[in-house]
Amino acid sequence: MTEKATGAVTVTGALVAVLALGYAQLALPAQPLLSDYALVSGGLLPVLLGMLALAVACLSLAYGLAAAGDPGRTAATRVLLVAAAGGLMMSAMFPTDPGNSPIDSLSGEIHRWAAAVVFTTLPVAGWTLARGRAALPRWNAVRAMSVTSVLALAVYLAAHPASFTSPWIGGDAYYGLLERALVLAEIALIVTMALACRQRPAATASTTVTESSARDERLAA
């Protein structure tokens, strides 16, 4: 699979995830958290489809980075993307407990910690991918989305009813909205990473032409 094809698979997987979760949000009874839609009638399929499509997007992006010209530079990013994909698959396999009740089942605990892996590894993956890169718009976009995802995660955790800060800020009234914003930010981060990597070959080719022209000019002199 070419790097261009892996980029297309990544973007397609992210788009499928958005459409599946959007369908659950619009067509099913309102739920506190997105994963709670799997517990209502007709909600299991779109939730599973969304999580697994996003896992495919992460794996495709990791594969594309491995197939690129400098895989050693992206090793940490690829490990984090594979971890995020594993967390998504575990979240799909083990349903959560209802959002308005405490997590007291093994399945709910596994789902919670798997989701924590996803939410934390993706922003770090984006940052490690852009670290040390030139201050070009595409890499600045990856950095910006990584920081946005971290900030969204921090606010979501502060507002979650399980957090001791939630009563201070009235988090139980809007923590579900913050979770949705976090999910969208991380999906956007994956797409931004994929688009940034797809532009790299063109930049490399341009650099090669420039270096070749400079070398020809030196030989002519």
C-alpha positions as a printed NumPy array, in Angstrom:
array([[  0.   ,   0.   ,   0.   ],
       [  1.405,   3.362,  -1.022],
       [  1.718,   6.325,   1.319],
       [ -1.007,   8.107,  -0.648],
       [ -3.33 ,   5.12 ,  -0.204],
       [ -2.709,   4.9  ,   3.526],
       [ -3.497,   8.59 ,   3.842],
       [ -6.777,   8.057,   2.02 ],
       [ -7.663,   5.119,   4.281],
       [ -6.866,   7.21 ,   7.358],
       [ -9.06 ,  10.113,   6.26 ],
       [-11.86 ,   7.747,   5.208],
       [-11.758,   5.931,   8.557],
       [-11.967,   9.237,  10.412],
       [-14.891,  10.357,   8.254],
       [-16.753,   7.081,   8.849],
       [-16.22 ,   7.518,  12.586],
       [-17.68 ,  11.039,  12.498],
       [-20.694,   9.9  ,  10.451],
       [-21.367,   6.897,  12.688],
       [-21.165,   8.9  ,  15.904],
       [-23.151,  11.732,  14.322],
       [-25.904,   9.273,  13.439],
       [-26.015,   8.036,  17.029],
       [-26.144,  11.601,  18.308],
       [-28.967,  12.682,  15.993],
       [-31.067,   9.53 ,  15.576],
       [-30.983,   7.942,  19.036],
       [-32.221,   9.085,  22.442],
       [-29.811,  11.525,  24.086],
       [-27.115,   9.93 ,  26.254],
       [-24.569,  11.462,  28.653],
       [-21.531,  10.057,  26.806],
       [-21.009,   8.785,  23.275],
       [-20.214,   5.241,  24.384],
       [-23.561,   5.129,  26.218],
       [-25.314,   4.955,  22.847],
       [-24.152,   1.335,  22.602],
       [-26.506,   0.535,  25.503],
       [-29.694,   1.723,  23.792],
       [-31.682,  -0.024,  21.082],
       [-30.086,   0.479,  17.673],
       [-26.995,   2.139,  19.105],
       [-24.536,  -0.73 ,  19.279],
       [-23.764,  -0.864,  15.542],
       [-22.932,   2.819,  14.986],
       [-20.796,   2.969,  18.135],
       [-18.864,  -0.16 ,  17.16 ],
       [-18.504,   1.072,  13.577],
       [-17.229,   4.452,  14.731],
       [-14.655,   3.028,  17.138],
       [-13.383,   0.374,  14.735],
       [-13.214,   2.825,  11.813],
       [-11.111,   5.16 ,  13.943],
       [ -8.884,   2.237,  14.962],
       [ -8.339,   1.455,  11.271],
       [ -7.475,   5.121,  10.697],
       [ -4.816,   4.988,  13.428],
       [ -3.327,   1.735,  12.118],
       [ -3.312,   3.011,   8.538],
       [ -1.52 ,   6.182,   9.604],
       [  1.035,   4.144,  11.566],
       [  1.605,   1.906,   8.547],
       [  2.061,   4.911,   6.283],
       [  4.661,   6.367,   8.635],
       [  6.501,   3.038,   8.736],
       [  6.554,   2.903,   4.944],
       [  7.901,   6.455,   4.672],
       [ 11.503,   7.29 ,   3.95 ],
       [ 12.575,   7.829,   7.577],
       [ 10.68 ,   5.332,   9.784],
       [ 13.119,   5.683,  12.669],
       [ 12.072,   9.279,  13.188],
       [  8.416,   8.301,  13.614],
       [  8.889,   5.194,  15.776],
       [  7.424,   6.778,  18.928],
       [  4.477,   8.181,  16.988],
       [  3.718,   4.792,  15.474],
       [  3.813,   3.047,  18.852],
       [  1.374,   5.602,  20.235],
       [ -0.955,   5.236,  17.243],
       [ -0.991,   1.458,  17.604],
       [ -1.725,   1.859,  21.328],
       [ -4.619,   4.186,  20.487],
       [ -5.963,   1.668,  17.968],
       [ -5.739,  -1.067,  20.611],
       [ -7.589,   1.147,  23.081],
       [-10.339,   1.78 ,  20.548],
       [-10.743,  -1.925,  19.852],
       [-10.85 ,  -2.707,  23.566],
       [-13.449,   0.025,  24.056],
       [-15.535,  -1.554,  21.312],
       [-15.214,  -5.052,  22.771],
       [-16.048,  -4.075,  26.364],
       [-19.12 ,  -1.827,  26.73 ],
       [-19.272,   0.834,  29.381],
       [-21.634,   1.101,  32.317],
       [-24.412,   3.692,  31.883],
       [-23.13 ,   7.259,  32.207],
       [-25.546,   8.106,  35.027],
       [-24.358,   5.212,  37.206],
       [-20.989,   4.419,  38.831],
       [-18.619,   2.113,  36.974],
       [-18.78 ,  -1.128,  38.936],
       [-18.351,  -3.882,  36.342],
       [-15.185,  -5.381,  34.87 ],
       [-16.347,  -4.476,  31.377],
       [-16.916,  -0.868,  32.454],
       [-13.466,  -0.638,  34.043],
       [-11.765,  -2.025,  30.933],
       [-13.731,   0.382,  28.747],
       [-12.795,   3.352,  30.924],
       [ -9.074,   2.619,  30.958],
       [ -9.034,   1.763,  27.246],
       [-10.669,   5.122,  26.518],
       [ -8.084,   6.808,  28.737],
       [ -5.34 ,   5.263,  26.589],
       [ -6.957,   6.64 ,  23.436],
       [ -7.511,  10.123,  24.801],
       [ -3.953,  10.478,  26.094],
       [ -1.896,   8.76 ,  23.398],
       [ -3.287,  10.595,  20.362],
       [ -2.244,  14.129,  21.424],
       [  1.219,  12.833,  22.338],
       [  1.428,  11.052,  18.974],
       [  0.648,  14.29 ,  17.174],
       [  3.225,  16.222,  19.16 ],
       [  5.982,  13.657,  18.646],
       [  5.253,  13.57 ,  14.921],
       [  5.606,  17.357,  14.598],
       [  8.522,  17.666,  17.049],
       [ 11.649,  18.971,  15.388],
       [  9.864,  19.685,  12.107],
       [ 10.141,  22.991,  10.313],
       [  7.62 ,  25.694,  11.217],
       [  5.554,  24.972,   8.117],
       [  1.758,  25.423,   8.13 ],
       [  1.029,  21.69 ,   8.041],
       [  3.247,  20.899,  11.038],
       [  2.016,  23.955,  12.919],
       [ -1.502,  22.635,  12.36 ],
       [ -0.519,  19.277,  13.876],
       [  1.016,  21.036,  16.882],
       [ -2.064,  23.229,  17.298],
       [ -4.449,  20.264,  17.169],
       [ -2.293,  18.34 ,  19.651],
       [ -2.43 ,  21.224,  22.124],
       [ -6.163,  21.647,  21.503],
       [ -6.739,  17.961,  22.263],
       [ -4.743,  18.2  ,  25.501],
       [ -6.694,  21.257,  26.625],
       [-10.018,  19.599,  25.742],
       [ -8.986,  16.508,  27.703],
       [ -7.997,  18.573,  30.739],
       [-11.303,  20.465,  30.792],
       [-13.288,  17.255,  30.253],
       [-11.536,  15.517,  33.153],
       [-12.113,  18.534,  35.375],
       [-15.832,  18.533,  34.546],
       [-16.398,  14.778,  34.784],
       [-18.624,  13.849,  37.746],
       [-15.909,  11.515,  39.049],
       [-13.524,  14.466,  39.413],
       [-13.336,  16.393,  42.684],
       [-13.355,  19.629,  40.686],
       [-16.655,  18.884,  38.979],
       [-18.919,  20.277,  41.738],
       [-16.958,  23.527,  41.772],
       [-17.547,  24.187,  38.076],
       [-20.925,  22.466,  37.653],
       [-19.36 ,  19.913,  35.356],
       [-22.216,  17.406,  35.495],
       [-24.284,  19.795,  33.357],
       [-21.952,  19.804,  30.35 ],
       [-19.285,  17.099,  30.665],
       [-20.99 ,  15.133,  27.879],
       [-20.619,  18.084,  25.526],
       [-16.947,  18.354,  26.462],
       [-16.438,  14.653,  25.707],
       [-17.907,  15.137,  22.254],
       [-15.633,  18.136,  21.666],
       [-12.638,  16.052,  22.768],
       [-13.533,  13.194,  20.43 ],
       [-13.939,  15.556,  17.477],
       [-10.652,  17.295,  18.3  ],
       [ -8.777,  13.997,  18.311],
       [-10.402,  12.841,  15.079],
       [ -9.411,  16.155,  13.52 ],
       [ -5.885,  15.602,  14.842],
       [ -5.648,  12.233,  13.088],
       [ -6.795,  13.792,   9.811],
       [ -4.361,  16.689,  10.228],
       [ -1.495,  14.255,  10.81 ],
       [ -2.432,  12.241,   7.729],
       [ -2.652,  15.335,   5.509],
       [  0.644,  16.686,   6.828],
       [  2.397,  13.414,   6.027],
       [  0.885,  13.237,   2.54 ],
       [  2.425,  16.616,   1.685],
       [  5.88 ,  15.512,   2.778],
       [  6.862,  13.742,  -0.475],
       [  6.048,  16.849,  -2.498],
       [  8.178,  18.968,  -0.169],
       [ 10.977,  16.442,  -0.391],
       [ 10.791,  16.413,  -4.175],
       [ 10.935,  20.204,  -4.246],
       [ 13.965,  20.185,  -1.971],
       [ 15.661,  17.609,  -4.193],
       [ 15.104,  19.738,  -7.309],
       [ 16.498,  22.801,  -5.532],
       [ 19.577,  20.922,  -4.362],
       [ 20.101,  19.474,  -7.862],
       [ 19.879,  22.943,  -9.419],
       [ 22.373,  24.337,  -6.936],
       [ 24.761,  21.484,  -7.636],
       [ 24.479,  22.045, -11.411],
       [ 25.238,  25.729, -10.924],
       [ 28.365,  24.901,  -8.913],
       [ 29.567,  22.488, -11.574],
       [ 28.962,  25.051, -14.304],
       [ 30.961,  27.632, -12.366]])
